Coordinates of C-alpha atoms in Angstrom, one line a residue:
Chain A
M236 CA 28.0 17.4 -74.4
T237 CA 29.0 16.2 -77.9
G238 CA 26.4 18.3 -79.4
V239 CA 27.7 21.5 -77.6
L240 CA 31.2 20.8 -79.0
I241 CA 29.9 20.3 -82.5
M242 CA 28.0 23.6 -82.5
E243 CA 31.2 25.5 -81.4
D244 CA 33.6 24.0 -84.0
S245 CA 32.5 25.1 -87.4
L246 CA 34.4 22.2 -89.1
A247 CA 32.8 19.6 -87.1
K248 CA 29.4 21.5 -87.8
F249 CA 29.7 20.5 -91.4
L250 CA 31.6 17.2 -91.0
F251 CA 29.0 15.7 -88.5
P252 CA 26.1 15.9 -90.8
A253 CA 28.2 14.8 -93.7
L254 CA 29.3 11.6 -91.9
M255 CA 25.7 11.1 -90.9
L256 CA 24.5 11.3 -94.5
F257 CA 27.2 8.8 -95.3
A258 CA 26.2 6.4 -92.7
T259 CA 22.6 6.5 -93.5
G260 CA 23.2 6.0 -97.1
L261 CA 25.6 3.0 -96.2
L262 CA 23.0 1.4 -93.9
G263 CA 20.3 1.9 -96.5
A264 CA 22.3 0.4 -99.2
M265 CA 22.9 -2.7 -97.1
F266 CA 19.4 -3.3 -95.6
K267 CA 16.9 -1.9 -98.1
R268 CA 15.2 -4.4 -100.5
N269 CA 14.0 -2.0 -103.3
L270 CA 16.6 -1.2 -106.0
I271 CA 15.6 2.3 -106.6
I272 CA 16.0 3.1 -102.8
I273 CA 19.4 1.3 -102.7
F274 CA 20.5 3.4 -105.6
M275 CA 19.3 6.6 -103.8
C276 CA 21.2 5.4 -100.8
V277 CA 24.4 5.1 -102.8
E278 CA 23.9 8.7 -104.1
L279 CA 23.4 9.8 -100.5
M280 CA 26.7 8.3 -99.6
L281 CA 28.3 10.2 -102.5
C282 CA 26.8 13.5 -101.1
G283 CA 28.0 12.8 -97.8
A284 CA 31.6 12.2 -98.8
M285 CA 31.3 15.4 -101.1
L286 CA 30.0 17.4 -98.2
A287 CA 32.9 16.3 -96.0
M288 CA 35.4 17.5 -98.7
L289 CA 33.5 20.9 -99.0
A290 CA 33.7 21.2 -95.1
F291 CA 37.5 20.9 -95.3
A292 CA 37.6 23.2 -98.3
S293 CA 35.7 26.0 -96.6
E294 CA 37.4 25.6 -93.3
Y295 CA 40.8 26.1 -94.7
G296 CA 39.8 28.4 -97.6
D297 CA 41.0 26.1 -100.4
I298 CA 39.2 26.2 -103.7
R299 CA 40.2 22.7 -105.1
G300 CA 37.7 20.8 -103.0
G301 CA 34.8 22.9 -104.4
V302 CA 36.0 22.6 -108.0
F303 CA 36.4 18.7 -107.4
A304 CA 32.8 18.7 -106.2
F305 CA 31.8 19.6 -109.7
F306 CA 33.7 16.8 -111.2
V307 CA 32.1 14.3 -108.8
M308 CA 28.7 15.6 -109.6
T309 CA 29.3 14.9 -113.2
I310 CA 30.4 11.5 -112.4
A311 CA 27.3 11.0 -110.3
A312 CA 25.1 12.2 -113.1
A313 CA 26.6 9.7 -115.5
E314 CA 26.3 6.9 -112.9
V315 CA 22.7 7.8 -112.3
A316 CA 21.8 7.8 -116.1
V317 CA 23.4 4.4 -116.5
G318 CA 22.1 3.0 -113.3
L319 CA 18.4 4.0 -113.8
A320 CA 18.6 2.6 -117.3
I321 CA 19.7 -0.7 -116.1
I322 CA 17.1 -0.8 -113.2
T323 CA 14.3 0.2 -115.6
R324 CA 15.5 -2.5 -118.1
L325 CA 15.5 -5.1 -115.3
F326 CA 11.9 -4.0 -114.4
V327 CA 10.9 -4.6 -118.1
V328 CA 12.6 -8.1 -118.3
D329 CA 11.9 -9.3 -114.8
G330 CA 8.8 -7.5 -113.7
T331 CA 10.4 -6.7 -110.4
I332 CA 13.0 -4.4 -108.8
S333 CA 13.1 -6.1 -105.4
T334 CA 16.5 -7.7 -104.5
K335 CA 14.3 -10.5 -102.8
N336 CA 13.4 -11.7 -106.3
M337 CA 17.0 -11.4 -107.8
N338 CA 17.8 -15.1 -107.9
T339 CA 18.6 -15.8 -111.7
L340 CA 22.3 -16.2 -110.7
G341 CA 23.6 -18.7 -108.3
D342 CA 24.1 -22.4 -108.1
Chain B
M25 CA 50.7 24.6 -108.3
E26 CA 50.4 27.8 -110.1
L27 CA 48.1 27.7 -113.0
Q28 CA 50.6 29.2 -115.4
N29 CA 53.1 26.6 -114.5
I30 CA 50.9 23.8 -115.8
S31 CA 52.1 22.4 -119.1
F32 CA 49.7 20.6 -121.4
D33 CA 51.8 17.7 -122.6
W34 CA 49.2 16.1 -124.9
G35 CA 51.9 13.9 -126.5
S36 CA 52.1 12.0 -123.1
V37 CA 48.5 10.9 -123.4
A38 CA 48.6 10.1 -127.2
S39 CA 47.5 6.5 -126.7
E40 CA 44.5 7.4 -124.6
A41 CA 43.6 10.2 -127.0
V42 CA 43.7 7.7 -129.9
L43 CA 41.3 5.5 -128.1
F44 CA 38.9 8.2 -127.1
L45 CA 38.8 9.6 -130.7
C46 CA 38.3 6.1 -132.2
A47 CA 35.5 5.5 -129.7
V48 CA 33.7 8.7 -130.7
I49 CA 34.1 7.8 -134.4
A50 CA 32.9 4.2 -133.8
I51 CA 29.6 5.6 -132.1
V52 CA 29.0 7.8 -134.9
L53 CA 29.7 5.1 -137.5
S54 CA 27.4 2.6 -135.9
A55 CA 24.6 5.1 -135.9
F56 CA 24.8 5.3 -139.6
S57 CA 26.0 1.8 -140.6
R58 CA 23.7 -1.1 -141.5
K59 CA 22.3 -3.0 -138.6
E60 CA 24.4 -5.9 -137.2
S61 CA 27.2 -5.2 -139.6
S62 CA 30.7 -5.9 -138.2
I63 CA 32.4 -3.0 -140.1
V64 CA 32.5 -0.7 -137.0
Q65 CA 34.0 -3.5 -134.8
I66 CA 36.7 -4.1 -137.4
F67 CA 37.4 -0.4 -137.5
A68 CA 37.5 -0.3 -133.6
M69 CA 40.1 -3.2 -133.7
F70 CA 42.3 -1.1 -135.9
G71 CA 41.9 1.7 -133.5
I72 CA 43.0 -0.4 -130.6
V73 CA 45.9 -1.7 -132.5
A74 CA 46.9 1.9 -133.4
A75 CA 46.7 2.9 -129.7
L76 CA 48.9 0.0 -128.9
F77 CA 51.6 1.0 -131.4
V78 CA 51.4 4.5 -130.0
E79 CA 51.7 3.1 -126.6
I80 CA 54.9 1.1 -127.3
L81 CA 56.6 3.8 -129.2
C82 CA 55.6 6.4 -126.6
P83 CA 58.7 7.9 -125.1
T84 CA 57.2 8.4 -121.6
I85 CA 57.6 4.9 -120.4
G86 CA 59.5 4.7 -117.2
S87 CA 60.8 8.2 -117.5
G88 CA 59.8 9.3 -114.0
E89 CA 58.3 12.7 -115.3
T90 CA 55.1 14.0 -114.4
Y91 CA 52.7 15.7 -116.8
F92 CA 49.6 17.9 -116.7
G93 CA 50.6 19.9 -113.5
E94 CA 51.9 16.7 -111.8
M95 CA 48.5 15.0 -112.4
L96 CA 50.0 12.1 -114.5
T97 CA 53.0 9.9 -114.3
G98 CA 54.8 8.4 -117.2
A99 CA 53.2 5.4 -119.0
S100 CA 53.8 2.0 -117.4
S101 CA 53.7 -1.5 -118.9
F102 CA 50.1 -1.7 -117.6
G103 CA 49.1 0.3 -120.7
C104 CA 50.3 -2.3 -123.2
F105 CA 48.7 -4.9 -121.0
V106 CA 45.3 -3.5 -120.8
L107 CA 45.3 -2.7 -124.6
V108 CA 46.1 -6.3 -125.3
C109 CA 43.2 -7.3 -123.1
A110 CA 40.9 -4.9 -125.0
L111 CA 42.2 -6.5 -128.4
L112 CA 41.3 -9.9 -127.1
T113 CA 38.0 -8.9 -125.7
G114 CA 37.3 -7.3 -129.1
L115 CA 38.2 -10.6 -130.8
M116 CA 35.9 -12.5 -128.5
G117 CA 33.3 -10.0 -129.3
F118 CA 33.2 -11.0 -132.9
G119 CA 32.3 -14.6 -131.9
Y120 CA 29.8 -13.3 -129.4
F121 CA 28.0 -10.9 -131.7
A122 CA 28.1 -13.5 -134.5
K123 CA 26.0 -15.8 -132.3
G124 CA 23.2 -13.4 -131.3
G125 CA 24.6 -10.5 -129.4
K126 CA 23.5 -7.1 -130.6
R127 CA 25.0 -3.6 -131.1
G128 CA 28.6 -4.7 -131.7
G129 CA 29.9 -1.3 -132.8
E130 CA 28.7 0.5 -129.6
F131 CA 30.3 -2.2 -127.5
M132 CA 33.6 -1.6 -129.0
A133 CA 33.3 2.1 -128.5
V134 CA 32.4 1.5 -124.8
L135 CA 35.2 -1.0 -124.4
M136 CA 37.7 1.6 -125.8
I137 CA 36.5 4.3 -123.3
C138 CA 36.9 1.9 -120.6
T139 CA 40.4 0.8 -121.6
A140 CA 41.5 4.5 -121.9
A141 CA 40.0 5.3 -118.5
M142 CA 42.0 2.3 -116.8
M143 CA 45.1 3.4 -118.4
L144 CA 44.6 6.9 -117.0
F145 CA 43.7 5.5 -113.6
V146 CA 46.9 3.5 -113.3
R147 CA 49.0 6.5 -114.6
A148 CA 47.4 8.9 -112.0
N149 CA 49.7 10.7 -109.7
N150 CA 46.9 12.4 -107.7
L151 CA 44.0 10.7 -105.9
M152 CA 41.4 13.2 -107.3
F153 CA 42.5 12.4 -110.8
A154 CA 42.5 8.6 -109.9
F155 CA 38.9 8.9 -108.6
I156 CA 37.7 10.5 -111.9
A157 CA 39.4 8.0 -114.2
L158 CA 38.3 5.0 -111.9
E159 CA 34.7 6.1 -112.0
C160 CA 34.8 6.6 -115.8
A161 CA 36.0 3.0 -116.2
T162 CA 33.4 1.8 -113.7
V163 CA 30.5 3.4 -115.5
C164 CA 31.7 1.8 -118.8
L165 CA 31.8 -1.6 -117.0
Y166 CA 28.2 -1.2 -115.8
I167 CA 27.2 -0.7 -119.4
M168 CA 29.2 -3.6 -120.7
A169 CA 27.9 -5.9 -118.0
A170 CA 24.2 -5.0 -118.8
W171 CA 25.0 -5.5 -122.6
N172 CA 22.7 -8.5 -123.1
R173 CA 19.7 -6.4 -122.1
E174 CA 17.1 -9.0 -123.0
R175 CA 18.4 -11.4 -120.4
A176 CA 17.6 -11.1 -116.7
S177 CA 20.9 -12.7 -115.9
S178 CA 23.0 -10.0 -117.5
L179 CA 21.0 -7.2 -116.0
E180 CA 21.0 -8.7 -112.5
A181 CA 24.9 -9.0 -112.8
A182 CA 24.9 -5.4 -113.9
V183 CA 22.7 -4.3 -111.1
K184 CA 24.9 -6.2 -108.4
Y185 CA 28.0 -4.6 -109.8
L186 CA 26.2 -1.2 -109.9
V187 CA 25.4 -1.2 -106.1
V188 CA 28.7 -2.7 -104.9
S189 CA 30.8 -0.5 -107.1
G190 CA 28.7 2.5 -106.2
V191 CA 29.5 1.9 -102.6
S192 CA 33.2 1.4 -103.2
G193 CA 33.3 4.5 -105.2
C194 CA 31.8 6.4 -102.2
L195 CA 34.4 4.9 -99.9
F196 CA 37.1 6.0 -102.3
L197 CA 35.6 9.5 -102.3
L198 CA 35.3 9.7 -98.4
G199 CA 38.9 8.5 -98.2
I200 CA 40.0 11.4 -100.6
A201 CA 38.0 13.8 -98.5
F202 CA 39.9 12.8 -95.3
I203 CA 43.3 12.9 -97.0
Y204 CA 42.5 16.4 -98.5
G205 CA 41.5 17.5 -94.9
A206 CA 44.5 16.0 -93.4
G207 CA 46.6 17.7 -96.2
L208 CA 45.0 21.1 -95.5
A209 CA 45.4 20.8 -91.7
T210 CA 49.1 20.1 -92.1
S211 CA 49.7 22.4 -95.2
R212 CA 51.0 19.5 -97.2
E213 CA 50.0 18.4 -100.8
L214 CA 49.0 14.9 -99.4
L215 CA 46.7 14.1 -102.4
Y216 CA 49.8 13.6 -104.5
F217 CA 51.3 10.1 -104.1
E218 CA 54.9 11.2 -103.6
N219 CA 53.8 12.9 -100.4
F220 CA 52.1 9.9 -98.8
T221 CA 55.2 9.2 -96.7
A222 CA 54.7 12.5 -95.0
G223 CA 51.1 11.6 -94.1
M224 CA 51.9 8.3 -92.4
G225 CA 51.1 8.5 -88.7
N226 CA 48.5 11.2 -89.0
G227 CA 45.2 9.7 -87.9
L228 CA 43.0 11.5 -90.4
F229 CA 45.3 10.6 -93.3
M230 CA 45.6 6.9 -92.2
T231 CA 41.8 6.6 -92.1
G232 CA 41.5 8.1 -95.6
F233 CA 44.2 5.9 -96.8
A234 CA 42.6 2.8 -95.5
L235 CA 39.3 3.8 -97.1
V236 CA 40.9 4.3 -100.5
V237 CA 42.8 1.1 -100.3
S238 CA 39.6 -0.9 -99.3
A239 CA 37.7 0.7 -102.1
V240 CA 40.3 -0.5 -104.6
L241 CA 40.2 -4.0 -102.8
F242 CA 36.4 -3.9 -103.7
K243 CA 37.3 -3.7 -107.4
V244 CA 39.8 -6.5 -107.3
A245 CA 37.4 -8.7 -105.3
A246 CA 39.5 -9.3 -102.2
F247 CA 38.4 -11.0 -99.1
P248 CA 35.7 -9.0 -97.2
F249 CA 34.5 -7.5 -100.5
Q250 CA 34.7 -10.6 -102.8
F251 CA 30.8 -11.6 -102.7
W252 CA 29.9 -9.8 -106.0
S253 CA 32.4 -11.4 -108.1
P254 CA 31.0 -14.8 -109.1
D255 CA 27.5 -13.4 -109.7
V256 CA 28.7 -10.7 -112.0
Y257 CA 31.2 -13.0 -113.9
Q258 CA 28.3 -15.5 -114.4
G259 CA 25.6 -13.1 -115.6
A260 CA 27.7 -10.7 -117.7
P261 CA 28.2 -11.6 -121.4
T262 CA 31.3 -13.8 -121.7
P263 CA 33.8 -11.1 -123.4
V264 CA 32.8 -8.9 -120.6
S265 CA 33.4 -11.5 -117.9
A266 CA 36.9 -12.0 -119.4
F267 CA 37.5 -8.2 -119.3
F268 CA 36.4 -8.1 -115.7
A269 CA 38.5 -11.0 -114.7
V270 CA 41.7 -9.7 -116.2
A271 CA 41.7 -6.0 -117.0
S272 CA 39.7 -4.6 -114.1
K273 CA 41.5 -6.9 -111.5
A274 CA 44.9 -6.0 -113.0
A275 CA 44.1 -2.3 -112.8
G276 CA 43.3 -2.5 -109.1
I277 CA 46.3 -4.6 -108.1
V278 CA 48.7 -2.4 -110.1
F279 CA 47.2 0.6 -108.5
I280 CA 47.6 -0.7 -105.1
G281 CA 51.2 -1.7 -105.8
K282 CA 51.9 1.8 -107.3
I283 CA 50.7 3.8 -104.2
F284 CA 52.7 1.4 -101.9
T285 CA 55.7 2.0 -103.9
F286 CA 55.6 5.7 -103.3
I287 CA 55.7 5.2 -99.5
D288 CA 59.1 5.1 -98.0
F289 CA 59.1 2.9 -95.0
S290 CA 62.7 3.1 -94.1
G291 CA 62.4 6.3 -92.1
G292 CA 62.4 6.6 -88.3
G293 CA 59.1 5.4 -86.8
M294 CA 58.0 3.9 -90.0
F295 CA 58.8 0.3 -88.9
D296 CA 55.7 -0.3 -86.7
I297 CA 53.5 1.2 -89.5
S298 CA 54.9 -1.0 -92.1
E299 CA 54.6 -4.0 -89.9
N300 CA 50.9 -3.4 -89.3
I301 CA 50.2 -2.8 -93.0
V302 CA 52.0 -5.9 -94.0
F303 CA 50.2 -8.0 -91.3
T304 CA 46.8 -6.5 -92.6
I305 CA 47.5 -7.1 -96.3
S306 CA 48.8 -10.7 -95.5
V307 CA 45.6 -11.5 -93.5
I308 CA 43.4 -10.2 -96.3
S309 CA 45.4 -12.1 -99.0
A310 CA 45.3 -15.3 -97.0
A311 CA 41.6 -15.1 -96.4
T312 CA 41.1 -14.2 -100.2
I313 CA 43.0 -17.3 -101.2
L314 CA 41.0 -19.4 -98.9
V315 CA 37.6 -18.2 -99.7
G316 CA 38.4 -18.2 -103.4
N317 CA 39.6 -21.8 -103.7
L318 CA 37.3 -23.3 -101.0
G319 CA 34.3 -21.6 -102.7
A320 CA 35.2 -23.0 -106.1
I321 CA 35.3 -26.5 -105.1
T322 CA 31.5 -26.9 -105.1
Q323 CA 30.9 -25.1 -108.3
I324 CA 29.8 -26.8 -111.5
N325 CA 28.8 -23.7 -113.4
V326 CA 32.0 -22.8 -115.3
K327 CA 31.7 -18.9 -115.3
R328 CA 31.0 -18.9 -111.5
L329 CA 34.1 -21.2 -111.2
M330 CA 36.0 -18.5 -113.1
G331 CA 34.6 -15.9 -110.6
F332 CA 36.1 -17.9 -107.6
S333 CA 39.2 -18.5 -109.5
G334 CA 39.5 -14.7 -109.9
I335 CA 39.2 -14.2 -106.2
A336 CA 41.9 -16.7 -105.6
N337 CA 44.2 -15.1 -108.1
A338 CA 43.5 -11.7 -106.5
G339 CA 44.8 -13.3 -103.1
Y340 CA 48.0 -14.6 -104.9
L341 CA 48.7 -11.1 -106.3
L342 CA 48.2 -9.5 -102.8
V343 CA 50.8 -11.8 -101.4
A344 CA 53.2 -10.1 -103.8
V345 CA 52.0 -6.7 -102.6
A346 CA 52.7 -7.6 -99.0
A347 CA 56.0 -8.9 -99.8
L348 CA 56.7 -5.6 -101.7
I349 CA 55.8 -3.5 -98.7
K350 CA 57.9 -5.6 -96.5
M351 CA 61.1 -5.7 -98.4
G352 CA 60.6 -2.6 -100.8
S353 CA 62.2 -4.3 -103.8
M354 CA 60.5 -2.5 -106.7
A355 CA 62.2 -4.0 -109.7
F356 CA 61.5 -7.6 -108.6
F357 CA 58.0 -6.7 -107.8
E358 CA 57.3 -5.3 -111.3
L359 CA 58.8 -8.3 -112.9
T360 CA 56.6 -10.5 -110.7
L361 CA 53.5 -8.6 -111.1
Y362 CA 53.5 -8.2 -114.8
F363 CA 54.8 -11.8 -115.4
Y364 CA 51.9 -13.1 -113.3
L365 CA 49.3 -10.9 -114.9
A366 CA 50.4 -11.9 -118.3
A367 CA 50.2 -15.5 -117.6
Y368 CA 46.8 -15.0 -116.0
M369 CA 45.6 -13.1 -119.0
F370 CA 46.8 -15.8 -121.5
A371 CA 45.0 -18.5 -119.4
N372 CA 41.8 -16.6 -118.7
Y373 CA 41.2 -15.4 -122.2
G374 CA 42.2 -19.0 -123.5
L375 CA 39.4 -20.3 -121.3
F376 CA 36.7 -17.7 -122.0
F377 CA 37.3 -17.9 -125.7
V378 CA 36.4 -21.6 -125.3
V379 CA 33.3 -20.7 -123.1
N380 CA 32.3 -18.1 -125.6
Q381 CA 32.0 -20.7 -128.6
F382 CA 29.0 -22.5 -127.1
Q383 CA 26.0 -21.3 -129.1
G384 CA 23.2 -19.3 -127.6
D385 CA 23.7 -15.6 -126.5
D386 CA 23.6 -16.5 -122.9
D387 CA 26.4 -18.3 -121.3
S388 CA 25.3 -17.9 -117.7
D389 CA 24.1 -21.5 -117.3
Q390 CA 27.0 -23.4 -118.8
T391 CA 27.9 -26.3 -116.5
F392 CA 30.5 -29.1 -116.7
A393 CA 27.8 -31.2 -118.3
D394 CA 28.0 -29.2 -121.3
Y395 CA 31.6 -30.0 -121.9
R396 CA 31.2 -33.8 -121.9
G397 CA 32.4 -35.3 -125.2
M398 CA 34.1 -32.1 -126.2
S399 CA 37.3 -33.7 -127.2
R400 CA 35.6 -35.5 -130.0
K401 CA 33.9 -32.2 -131.1
S402 CA 36.8 -29.9 -131.4
S403 CA 40.3 -30.8 -130.7
L404 CA 41.5 -27.1 -131.0
L405 CA 39.0 -26.0 -128.2
E406 CA 39.9 -29.2 -126.1
S407 CA 43.6 -28.5 -126.1
S408 CA 43.2 -24.9 -125.3
L409 CA 41.0 -25.7 -122.4
V410 CA 43.4 -28.4 -121.1
I411 CA 46.7 -26.2 -121.4
N412 CA 45.1 -23.0 -120.0
L413 CA 43.5 -24.9 -117.1
A414 CA 46.8 -26.4 -116.3
S415 CA 48.4 -23.1 -116.3
L416 CA 45.8 -21.7 -113.8
A417 CA 46.4 -24.8 -111.6
G418 CA 50.1 -24.0 -111.7
I419 CA 51.3 -27.2 -113.5
P420 CA 54.9 -26.9 -114.8
P421 CA 56.0 -25.9 -117.5
T422 CA 53.1 -23.6 -118.1
A423 CA 53.3 -19.7 -117.5
G424 CA 51.1 -20.0 -114.5
F425 CA 53.5 -22.2 -112.6
F426 CA 56.3 -19.7 -113.1
G427 CA 54.1 -16.9 -112.0
K428 CA 53.3 -18.6 -108.8
L429 CA 57.0 -19.5 -108.3
L430 CA 58.0 -15.9 -108.6
I431 CA 55.4 -14.9 -106.0
L432 CA 56.6 -17.6 -103.7
I433 CA 60.2 -16.4 -104.1
M434 CA 59.1 -12.8 -103.3
A435 CA 57.3 -14.2 -100.2
W436 CA 60.4 -16.2 -99.2
Y437 CA 62.7 -13.1 -99.3
A438 CA 60.1 -11.1 -97.4
Q439 CA 60.0 -14.0 -94.8
L440 CA 56.2 -14.3 -95.0
Y441 CA 56.4 -18.2 -94.5
W442 CA 53.0 -18.7 -93.1
L443 CA 51.5 -16.9 -96.1
M444 CA 53.6 -19.2 -98.5
G445 CA 51.9 -22.1 -96.8
V446 CA 48.4 -20.6 -97.3
M447 CA 49.3 -20.0 -101.0
V448 CA 50.6 -23.6 -101.6
F449 CA 47.7 -25.1 -99.9
G450 CA 45.3 -22.9 -102.1
S451 CA 47.1 -24.0 -105.2
V452 CA 46.8 -27.6 -104.2
V453 CA 43.1 -27.1 -103.7
S454 CA 42.7 -25.3 -107.0
I455 CA 44.0 -28.4 -108.9
Y456 CA 40.8 -30.3 -107.7
Y457 CA 38.3 -28.0 -109.3
Y458 CA 40.3 -27.1 -112.4
F459 CA 40.9 -30.7 -113.1
G460 CA 37.3 -31.4 -112.5
W461 CA 36.5 -29.2 -115.5
M462 CA 39.1 -30.8 -117.5
R463 CA 37.9 -34.2 -116.7
A464 CA 34.4 -33.4 -117.8
S465 CA 35.8 -32.2 -121.1
L466 CA 37.9 -35.4 -121.6
D467 CA 35.0 -37.5 -120.9
F468 CA 34.2 -39.5 -124.0
A469 CA 30.6 -40.3 -123.1
D470 CA 28.0 -38.2 -124.9
G471 CA 26.3 -35.6 -123.0
G472 CA 27.1 -32.1 -124.1
E473 CA 24.1 -31.4 -126.3
R474 CA 24.9 -27.7 -126.6
P475 CA 26.2 -27.0 -130.2
L476 CA 29.8 -25.8 -130.4
R477 CA 31.1 -23.7 -133.4
E478 CA 34.6 -22.6 -134.5
T479 CA 34.6 -19.3 -136.0
G480 CA 37.1 -17.4 -138.4
A481 CA 39.6 -15.7 -136.2
L482 CA 39.4 -18.3 -133.4
A483 CA 42.1 -20.8 -134.3
P484 CA 45.0 -18.3 -134.5
T485 CA 44.0 -16.5 -131.4
L486 CA 43.9 -19.9 -129.5
Y487 CA 47.2 -21.1 -130.9
A488 CA 48.7 -17.8 -129.9
L489 CA 47.2 -18.0 -126.4
S490 CA 48.0 -21.6 -125.7
A491 CA 51.6 -21.2 -127.1
S492 CA 52.2 -18.1 -124.9
T493 CA 50.8 -20.1 -121.9
L494 CA 53.3 -23.0 -122.6
F495 CA 56.4 -21.3 -123.6
F496 CA 56.2 -17.9 -122.0
G497 CA 57.4 -19.0 -118.7
V498 CA 60.4 -20.8 -120.1
I499 CA 61.4 -18.1 -122.3
V500 CA 61.3 -15.3 -119.8
F501 CA 63.1 -17.4 -117.3
F502 CA 65.9 -17.9 -119.8
L503 CA 66.0 -14.4 -120.9
V504 CA 66.2 -12.9 -117.2
R505 CA 68.5 -15.8 -116.0
L506 CA 67.1 -15.8 -112.6

């Protein structure tokens, strides 16, 4: 029944996959062990949030959501560049990028 | 907002512009300068001082005007606050890079960009702008946390902050998307802070608002989102830990306070909403105080201890925010907030300067045992440690005591009596672990084998910080005549 409703409403048609993307990313970021995959999940969340914004922007014919998406993409690119550098460096120093082995810090 | 109506008031962002410009020059200079020379660092310090002067002389403070098409409000006291933090972090950087840290010039450049981004974040008048500024500051913080890239501890701290902060950034963005959608559906500009009151009661807006606030609570390490804080403080280089503890936390709290001051809770039907928000913030702050203080009891690693102490202090500041929402007294809130933050800054930097003086470029494994016999090694560091720990524990007549007193007065007028009880209980518990550190340093037995060194600019800085901690509270109380 929900599925039918989603296909009829054009806003929900975009909003539903956006929130699914966000939820997938959140679950992955919480439960995955590999840092690269966790990082990709964070980017997935970013995509989901951005898609939600674009869904509203196209539904109401407002251009600012689309423009803002470009800014967010720039931010995401900077974050990815720094994040991947840190993860690569951790692999060089520690020899692993699994969160299971991250135990340098603590009591 | 028509495009031709947007005025480009570059004068209103002069201080941030000075910082960005000096950062770019510092990066170019350090590409050409000799390896490990501190010339670029000295240049950068002058840049920060220049920005501080511009900020003090800046005519936009408290003017209530908006700039750049209502994107920015006028400067607040936070600009000066975060610039002083950057200055102190830079000074600590001299000690850090003298004992083995690398790439000091670039560090200062990143620090300046981060500072400017935080200033813009707190001046934002629009959520989209706030998000861009916040993420700019956050990316700089990732870089700074990972600065000691030869050590696993620093990289691990950076990775933890990267993941947690990335998730919180996404929550912020989703919140903006919801608020944007609610604004479009009701034909209101809800992304601007001054229109938040109109959105209250709208389900989509409230969801987005809750997401934005919880994303900022991530940054200040409040209760459900506090787990990253001790790890990051422990692993990051000491000057960066100090910057995290003071500037990053202060930016989040000031931002939360700012968005709540824009909401008018006095209108019809707003009472229930404000009661619910006050209750939620009160529960979060009580839980934050308890988690921070109880978690710190078992710690013997001093930087982890500071991490838990930072969580507890975020809890105290949230008490002030809850009281603000309940009574809506702006002027008294600003006084309390900035007084408490200043006291917190003096005490934290006073302590982190001491932590930074132990030799070896990795401070992530410093424990109480390293501090044994310290009073014989250096009376300067010892007295700074004792005075500033007393301030954090809230012992009169230090500034920390008056800061807590102001927050308690606010909570009293807002009739949040049970929250006052939690706060007093937290402060009493905190005396135990702060004094445990103090006791270790006053122990005359030998034990601390780690070499300790006093460097050039250290003594005047520590005198200034300790004197501020001791007398700031008394002086301000006499000036304001409370």
